[in-house]
């Protein structure tokens, strides 16, 4: 009979362990943790960048950023020169065409006053149409702006000289615009010229862009150049307008009806023969009924000979503010009265009879007995 071993109920039963592998001791686990920590520390040390190298990179980046910003600023200012200069060039080209062809100006603001200003004495400087001078100035600014923006320096002038040329040009344009705004407000009171105002806006804008491009310190060094250029421009314009015989400006506020002046002197054989000769070759005398020099010129010929002359009255309907001269006179581009056109040659001012004879190729046997 089998015997059994009695196991006390208080003795616990053995249960299988849930661990697949035997447990490591606490010291072993501690060593593993320290090993991983050392490895992470090594990796972390290796990933930390070199501070000196990073400083150099940041310095180079800042330098490139500053250089790039400066270059973009330069290109931006040069592009402004090209854009505004091109716009002014288009405007003055249109006005030059109107001036040379004596065409009517389209004036969106101010009615016909644009044409009055364009046909006045102040639209000519030393015999050169003012819009033509503006066209050259704007064209120069636009061309330099395009060339300097592309770092393509024309004629080898270099960027520094190019900037100085822009400074001098824009200063002269701003000075001229200020002068003409004064003329517009004093000589053409109540008139509105949108083209004049637009040109002034463009000129001042280009001038201020140039000042900003140079900076305050550099401008202080060039202040002498600025004052010299502005003074020359104002002096030249004042001298030009003083030398002209005023047509409309002296009569701006006067309303004159057309009237004829009687010629009181008698004609001599010489003046009669000269008048007939001038008529035969198509010579013309252009004048205005209110012009004293025109009357004196006719008095030289005498009453009979003056009737033979081909005289063209430029204000047959009288003179008042805003009135334009006759088309036949405008086509000759008259600058003063009287004006002679002999053999295609335009001659301004009163002329002596012997001079007219020489200019027209007239020969008179008894010319020594003339007036």
Short mmCIF file of C-alpha atoms in Angstrom, two decimals:
data_model
loop_
_atom_site.label_atom_id
_atom_site.label_comp_id
_atom_site.label_asym_id
_atom_site.label_seq_id
_atom_site.Cartn_x
_atom_site.Cartn_y
_atom_site.Cartn_z
CA UNK A 1 0.00 0.00 0.00
CA UNK A 2 1.40 3.24 -1.05
CA UNK A 3 2.39 5.60 1.56
CA UNK A 4 1.80 9.23 1.39
CA UNK A 5 3.76 12.11 2.79
CA UNK A 6 1.63 14.47 4.58
CA UNK A 7 2.16 18.17 3.72
CA UNK A 8 1.06 20.64 6.21
CA UNK A 9 -1.69 22.93 5.01
CA UNK A 10 0.22 25.93 6.20
CA UNK A 11 3.04 25.30 3.78
CA UNK A 12 2.52 27.33 0.63
CA UNK A 13 2.46 25.69 -2.75
CA UNK A 14 5.21 26.47 -5.19
CA UNK A 15 4.00 28.44 -8.30
CA UNK A 16 5.88 28.77 -11.55
CA UNK A 17 7.79 32.06 -11.92
CA UNK A 18 6.45 34.44 -14.59
CA UNK A 19 10.01 35.54 -15.61
CA UNK A 20 11.48 33.98 -18.67
CA UNK A 21 14.98 35.02 -17.70
CA UNK A 22 16.51 35.10 -14.31
CA UNK A 23 16.50 38.52 -12.60
CA UNK A 24 19.69 40.59 -12.66
CA UNK A 25 20.98 41.89 -9.49
CA UNK A 26 20.56 45.55 -8.52
CA UNK A 27 24.25 46.22 -9.06
CA UNK A 28 24.04 44.91 -12.62
CA UNK A 29 21.10 47.18 -13.45
CA UNK A 30 22.91 50.16 -12.03
CA UNK A 31 25.95 49.47 -14.20
CA UNK A 32 23.78 49.28 -17.32
CA UNK A 33 22.10 52.58 -16.53
CA UNK A 34 25.43 54.28 -15.95
CA UNK A 35 26.73 52.91 -19.27
CA UNK A 36 23.78 54.31 -21.24
CA UNK A 37 24.13 57.64 -19.48
CA UNK A 38 27.79 57.82 -20.46
CA UNK A 39 26.89 57.03 -24.07
CA UNK A 40 24.17 59.73 -24.16
CA UNK A 41 26.60 62.19 -22.60
CA UNK A 42 29.18 61.43 -25.28
CA UNK A 43 26.61 61.84 -28.03
CA UNK A 44 25.37 65.08 -26.53
CA UNK A 45 28.88 66.48 -26.30
CA UNK A 46 29.56 65.55 -29.90
CA UNK A 47 26.35 67.33 -31.09
CA UNK A 48 27.17 70.66 -29.41
CA UNK A 49 28.40 73.09 -32.20
CA UNK A 50 31.68 74.93 -32.02
CA UNK A 51 30.89 78.36 -30.67
CA UNK A 52 33.74 80.11 -32.50
CA UNK A 53 32.77 78.59 -35.82
CA UNK A 54 29.14 79.53 -35.29
CA UNK A 55 30.14 83.13 -34.58
CA UNK A 56 32.08 83.30 -37.84
CA UNK A 57 29.15 81.90 -39.79
CA UNK A 58 26.78 84.41 -38.22
CA UNK A 59 29.18 87.25 -39.04
CA UNK A 60 29.46 86.12 -42.66
CA UNK A 61 25.68 85.77 -42.91
CA UNK A 62 25.16 89.25 -41.46
CA UNK A 63 27.71 90.67 -43.87
CA UNK A 64 26.04 89.03 -46.85
CA UNK A 65 22.64 90.19 -45.62
CA UNK A 66 23.86 93.78 -45.26
CA UNK A 67 25.51 93.70 -48.68
CA UNK A 68 22.40 92.23 -50.25
CA UNK A 69 20.20 94.82 -48.55
CA UNK A 70 22.48 97.63 -49.75
CA UNK A 71 22.47 96.28 -53.29
CA UNK A 72 18.69 95.96 -53.32
CA UNK A 73 18.39 99.52 -52.03
CA UNK A 74 20.69 100.80 -54.78
CA UNK A 75 18.83 98.90 -57.48
CA UNK A 76 15.53 100.17 -56.12
CA UNK A 77 16.62 103.83 -56.27
CA UNK A 78 18.03 103.42 -59.77
CA UNK A 79 14.81 101.80 -60.90
CA UNK A 80 12.93 104.81 -59.54
CA UNK A 81 15.18 107.07 -61.62
CA UNK A 82 14.42 105.01 -64.71
CA UNK A 83 10.66 104.86 -64.08
CA UNK A 84 10.06 108.52 -63.19
CA UNK A 85 12.55 109.75 -65.78
CA UNK A 86 10.83 107.66 -68.44
CA UNK A 87 7.44 109.05 -67.50
CA UNK A 88 8.76 112.61 -67.69
CA UNK A 89 10.41 111.83 -71.02
CA UNK A 90 7.08 110.70 -72.50
CA UNK A 91 5.30 113.82 -71.22
CA UNK A 92 7.90 116.27 -72.53
CA UNK A 93 8.11 114.43 -75.87
CA UNK A 94 4.38 114.98 -76.32
CA UNK A 95 4.71 118.67 -75.37
CA UNK A 96 7.70 119.09 -77.70
CA UNK A 97 5.64 117.71 -80.56
CA UNK A 98 2.84 120.16 -79.75
CA UNK A 99 5.28 123.05 -79.56
CA UNK A 100 7.08 122.28 -82.81
CA UNK A 101 3.88 121.61 -84.75
CA UNK A 102 1.84 124.38 -83.07
CA UNK A 103 -0.86 121.81 -82.28
CA UNK A 104 -3.59 122.26 -79.72
CA UNK A 105 -2.76 120.73 -76.34
CA UNK A 106 -5.23 118.38 -74.71
CA UNK A 107 -5.67 119.70 -71.18
CA UNK A 108 -7.73 117.43 -68.89
CA UNK A 109 -7.77 120.11 -66.17
CA UNK A 110 -7.94 123.84 -66.77
CA UNK A 111 -9.54 123.94 -70.21
CA UNK A 112 -7.43 125.79 -72.75
CA UNK A 113 -4.95 127.30 -70.32
CA UNK A 114 -2.43 124.53 -71.03
CA UNK A 115 -2.20 125.75 -74.61
CA UNK A 116 -1.88 129.36 -73.46
CA UNK A 117 1.10 128.50 -71.26
CA UNK A 118 2.69 126.35 -73.96
CA UNK A 119 2.41 129.13 -76.55
CA UNK A 120 3.67 131.88 -74.24
CA UNK A 121 7.13 133.44 -74.09
CA UNK A 122 7.96 131.31 -71.07
CA UNK A 123 7.82 128.13 -73.15
CA UNK A 124 11.06 129.13 -74.92
CA UNK A 125 14.53 129.49 -73.37
CA UNK A 126 17.15 131.21 -75.55
CA UNK A 127 15.16 130.23 -78.62
CA UNK A 128 14.94 126.54 -77.62
CA UNK A 129 11.50 125.09 -76.76
CA UNK A 130 11.33 124.43 -73.04
CA UNK A 131 9.72 120.97 -73.46
CA UNK A 132 12.69 119.93 -75.61
CA UNK A 133 15.08 120.85 -72.78
CA UNK A 134 12.94 118.87 -70.35
CA UNK A 135 12.90 115.90 -72.71
CA UNK A 136 16.70 115.83 -72.75
CA UNK A 137 16.90 116.11 -68.95
CA UNK A 138 14.36 113.37 -68.27
CA UNK A 139 15.95 111.16 -70.92
CA UNK A 140 19.36 111.55 -69.27
CA UNK A 141 17.99 110.60 -65.84
CA UNK A 142 16.14 107.57 -67.21
CA UNK A 143 19.16 106.35 -69.17
CA UNK A 144 21.54 106.72 -66.24
CA UNK A 145 19.06 104.98 -63.96
CA UNK A 146 18.84 101.97 -66.28
CA UNK A 147 22.59 101.80 -66.80
CA UNK A 148 23.49 102.10 -63.13
CA UNK A 149 20.82 99.59 -62.10
CA UNK A 150 22.51 97.01 -64.31
CA UNK A 151 26.00 98.04 -63.14
CA UNK A 152 26.71 98.95 -66.75
CA UNK A 153 28.44 102.30 -66.44
CA UNK A 154 28.23 104.32 -69.68
CA UNK A 155 31.40 105.87 -71.07
CA UNK A 156 33.34 104.47 -68.11
CA UNK A 157 32.10 107.20 -65.77
CA UNK A 158 31.77 104.85 -62.79
CA UNK A 159 29.02 104.70 -60.19
CA UNK A 160 30.29 107.67 -58.15
CA UNK A 161 30.38 110.01 -61.13
CA UNK A 162 27.05 108.67 -62.31
CA UNK A 163 25.48 109.56 -58.97
CA UNK A 164 26.99 113.05 -59.13
CA UNK A 165 25.55 113.57 -62.61
CA UNK A 166 22.15 112.48 -61.33
CA UNK A 167 22.49 114.87 -58.39
CA UNK A 168 23.35 117.82 -60.63
CA UNK A 169 20.62 117.00 -63.16
CA UNK A 170 17.83 116.49 -60.65
CA UNK A 171 18.89 119.63 -58.76
CA UNK A 172 18.67 121.72 -61.94
CA UNK A 173 15.27 120.20 -62.77
CA UNK A 174 13.92 120.93 -59.29
CA UNK A 175 15.23 124.52 -59.40
CA UNK A 176 13.67 125.09 -62.83
CA UNK A 177 10.35 123.62 -61.67
CA UNK A 178 10.29 125.90 -58.63
CA UNK A 179 11.00 128.90 -60.88
CA UNK A 180 8.20 127.96 -63.30
CA UNK A 181 5.72 127.38 -60.50
CA UNK A 182 6.45 130.95 -59.39
CA UNK A 183 5.92 132.19 -62.97
CA UNK A 184 2.69 130.20 -63.25
CA UNK A 185 1.30 131.70 -60.04
CA UNK A 186 2.33 135.29 -60.82
CA UNK A 187 2.20 135.69 -64.62
CA UNK A 188 -0.68 133.30 -65.24
CA UNK A 189 -2.86 133.98 -62.24
CA UNK A 190 -5.94 131.76 -62.28
CA UNK A 191 -4.54 129.51 -65.00
CA UNK A 192 -4.18 125.77 -64.48
CA UNK A 193 -1.57 123.74 -66.34
CA UNK A 194 -1.76 120.03 -65.49
CA UNK A 195 1.37 119.28 -67.53
CA UNK A 196 3.34 121.91 -65.61
CA UNK A 197 2.22 120.51 -62.28
CA UNK A 198 2.97 116.93 -63.30
CA UNK A 199 6.45 117.87 -64.49
CA UNK A 200 7.10 119.71 -61.22
CA UNK A 201 5.96 116.66 -59.23
CA UNK A 202 8.28 114.38 -61.19
CA UNK A 203 11.22 116.76 -60.85
CA UNK A 204 10.82 117.18 -57.09
CA UNK A 205 10.37 113.42 -56.64
CA UNK A 206 13.58 112.67 -58.50
CA UNK A 207 15.41 115.34 -56.49
CA UNK A 208 14.28 113.93 -53.14
CA UNK A 209 15.15 110.38 -54.22
CA UNK A 210 18.64 111.63 -55.02
CA UNK A 211 18.96 113.28 -51.61
CA UNK A 212 17.85 110.08 -49.88
CA UNK A 213 20.27 108.05 -51.99
CA UNK A 214 23.23 110.22 -50.99
CA UNK A 215 22.39 110.54 -47.31
CA UNK A 216 22.66 113.60 -45.02
CA UNK A 217 26.44 113.49 -44.51
CA UNK A 218 27.27 113.23 -48.20
CA UNK A 219 24.73 115.94 -49.07
CA UNK A 220 26.45 118.33 -46.67
CA UNK A 221 29.68 117.76 -48.59
CA UNK A 222 27.93 118.52 -51.89
CA UNK A 223 25.84 121.47 -50.72
CA UNK A 224 28.10 123.86 -52.62
CA UNK A 225 27.42 121.98 -55.86
CA UNK A 226 23.67 122.10 -55.23
CA UNK A 227 23.64 125.84 -54.63
CA UNK A 228 25.84 126.50 -57.66
CA UNK A 229 23.64 124.46 -60.01
CA UNK A 230 20.40 126.03 -58.71
CA UNK A 231 21.85 129.55 -59.03
CA UNK A 232 22.99 128.93 -62.61
CA UNK A 233 19.56 127.63 -63.61
CA UNK A 234 17.68 130.59 -62.13
CA UNK A 235 20.14 133.09 -63.61
CA UNK A 236 19.91 131.52 -67.08
CA UNK A 237 16.11 131.52 -67.07
CA UNK A 238 15.90 135.10 -65.82
CA UNK A 239 18.38 136.27 -68.47
CA UNK A 240 16.50 134.46 -71.22
CA UNK A 241 13.16 136.00 -70.34
CA UNK A 242 14.63 139.48 -70.02
CA UNK A 243 16.04 139.32 -73.55
CA UNK A 244 12.69 138.40 -75.11
CA UNK A 245 10.22 140.96 -76.32
CA UNK A 246 7.05 140.15 -74.42
CA UNK A 247 4.08 139.28 -76.57
CA UNK A 248 1.37 138.35 -74.17
CA UNK A 249 2.80 138.72 -70.70
CA UNK A 250 2.84 142.53 -70.67
CA UNK A 251 -0.79 142.56 -71.82
CA UNK A 252 -2.03 139.69 -69.71
CA UNK A 253 -4.76 141.69 -68.00
CA UNK A 254 -5.62 144.00 -70.95
CA UNK A 255 -8.44 143.63 -73.45
CA UNK A 256 -7.46 145.42 -76.68
CA UNK A 257 -9.80 145.56 -79.66
CA UNK A 258 -8.18 145.43 -83.06
CA UNK A 259 -7.24 148.85 -84.45
CA UNK A 260 -5.13 150.17 -87.30
CA UNK A 261 -2.52 152.92 -87.11
CA UNK A 262 -2.29 155.45 -89.89
CA UNK A 263 1.06 155.76 -91.68
CA UNK A 264 1.86 159.45 -92.07
CA UNK A 265 5.18 159.47 -93.97
CA UNK A 266 5.43 159.55 -97.75
CA UNK A 267 7.14 156.85 -99.76
CA UNK A 268 10.22 157.50 -101.86
CA UNK A 269 11.05 155.82 -105.19
CA UNK A 270 13.52 153.62 -103.34
CA UNK A 271 11.02 152.45 -100.70
CA UNK A 272 8.37 151.84 -103.36
CA UNK A 273 10.79 149.82 -105.45
CA UNK A 274 12.01 147.88 -102.40
CA UNK A 275 8.44 147.13 -101.30
CA UNK A 276 7.56 145.84 -104.77
CA UNK A 277 10.71 143.71 -104.82
CA UNK A 278 9.93 142.21 -101.41
CA UNK A 279 6.40 141.46 -102.59
CA UNK A 280 7.66 139.81 -105.78
CA UNK A 281 9.95 137.38 -103.93
CA UNK A 282 7.27 136.47 -101.37
CA UNK A 283 8.86 138.21 -98.39
CA UNK A 284 6.47 138.76 -95.49
CA UNK A 285 6.39 141.00 -92.47
CA UNK A 286 4.61 139.62 -89.37
CA UNK A 287 3.44 142.05 -86.73
CA UNK A 288 0.83 143.00 -84.15
CA UNK A 289 -1.43 146.04 -84.23
CA UNK A 290 -0.26 147.11 -80.75
CA UNK A 291 3.46 146.77 -81.62
CA UNK A 292 5.17 150.19 -81.84
CA UNK A 293 8.18 148.72 -83.69
CA UNK A 294 5.86 147.40 -86.39
CA UNK A 295 4.41 150.88 -86.89
CA UNK A 296 7.90 152.39 -87.06
CA UNK A 297 8.93 149.80 -89.65
CA UNK A 298 5.97 150.77 -91.83
CA UNK A 299 6.75 154.45 -91.35
CA UNK A 300 10.19 153.78 -92.86
CA UNK A 301 8.50 152.55 -96.06
CA UNK A 302 5.92 155.30 -96.15
CA UNK A 303 2.19 155.27 -96.76
CA UNK A 304 2.16 154.00 -100.36
CA UNK A 305 4.93 151.41 -99.98
CA UNK A 306 3.46 150.02 -96.73
CA UNK A 307 0.33 149.06 -98.67
CA UNK A 308 2.44 147.06 -101.13
CA UNK A 309 4.17 145.03 -98.42
CA UNK A 310 2.88 141.56 -97.59
CA UNK A 311 2.03 142.33 -93.98
CA UNK A 312 0.50 139.60 -91.77
CA UNK A 313 -1.43 140.68 -88.68
CA UNK A 314 -0.99 138.12 -85.91
CA UNK A 315 -3.92 139.32 -83.78
CA UNK A 316 -6.65 140.27 -86.26
CA UNK A 317 -9.41 139.78 -83.66
CA UNK A 318 -7.79 141.92 -80.98
CA UNK A 319 -5.85 140.90 -77.93
CA UNK A 320 -7.08 139.68 -74.56
CA UNK A 321 -6.05 137.14 -71.98
CA UNK A 322 -5.99 133.65 -73.45
CA UNK A 323 -6.21 134.70 -77.11
CA UNK A 324 -3.85 132.98 -79.53
CA UNK A 325 -2.01 134.48 -82.45
CA UNK A 326 -3.09 133.70 -86.00
CA UNK A 327 -2.11 130.28 -87.33
CA UNK A 328 0.02 131.85 -90.08
CA UNK A 329 2.14 133.55 -87.39
CA UNK A 330 2.27 130.48 -85.14
CA UNK A 331 3.65 128.40 -88.00
CA UNK A 332 6.64 130.75 -88.23
CA UNK A 333 7.53 130.29 -84.53
CA UNK A 334 7.66 134.04 -83.91
CA UNK A 335 9.57 135.24 -80.85
CA UNK A 336 9.02 138.98 -81.23
CA UNK A 337 7.54 141.67 -83.45
CA UNK A 338 8.12 142.59 -86.14
CA UNK A 339 9.42 139.39 -87.77
CA UNK A 340 10.54 139.22 -91.39
CA UNK A 341 10.66 136.05 -93.47
CA UNK A 342 12.85 136.66 -96.51
CA UNK A 343 13.93 133.80 -98.76
CA UNK A 344 13.12 131.32 -96.02
CA UNK A 345 15.19 133.19 -93.44
CA UNK A 346 13.39 134.27 -90.23
CA UNK A 347 14.60 137.67 -88.98
CA UNK A 348 13.32 139.14 -85.72
CA UNK A 349 13.17 142.83 -84.96
CA UNK A 350 12.96 146.11 -86.81
CA UNK A 351 15.33 146.31 -89.82
CA UNK A 352 16.90 149.24 -91.65
CA UNK A 353 15.91 149.59 -95.30
CA UNK A 354 19.44 149.06 -96.72
CA UNK A 355 19.68 145.86 -94.65
CA UNK A 356 16.38 144.63 -96.08
CA UNK A 357 17.62 145.41 -99.56
CA UNK A 358 20.82 143.41 -98.99
CA UNK A 359 19.01 140.48 -97.42
CA UNK A 360 16.52 140.31 -100.29
CA UNK A 361 19.09 140.85 -103.05
CA UNK A 362 17.58 144.15 -104.15
CA UNK A 363 19.64 146.63 -106.19
CA UNK A 364 18.57 150.21 -106.82
CA UNK A 365 20.62 152.59 -108.91
CA UNK A 366 19.56 155.66 -106.97
CA UNK A 367 19.69 154.04 -103.54
CA UNK A 368 21.86 156.86 -102.18
CA UNK A 369 18.82 159.12 -102.30
CA UNK A 370 16.71 156.87 -100.10
CA UNK A 371 15.32 157.86 -96.70
#
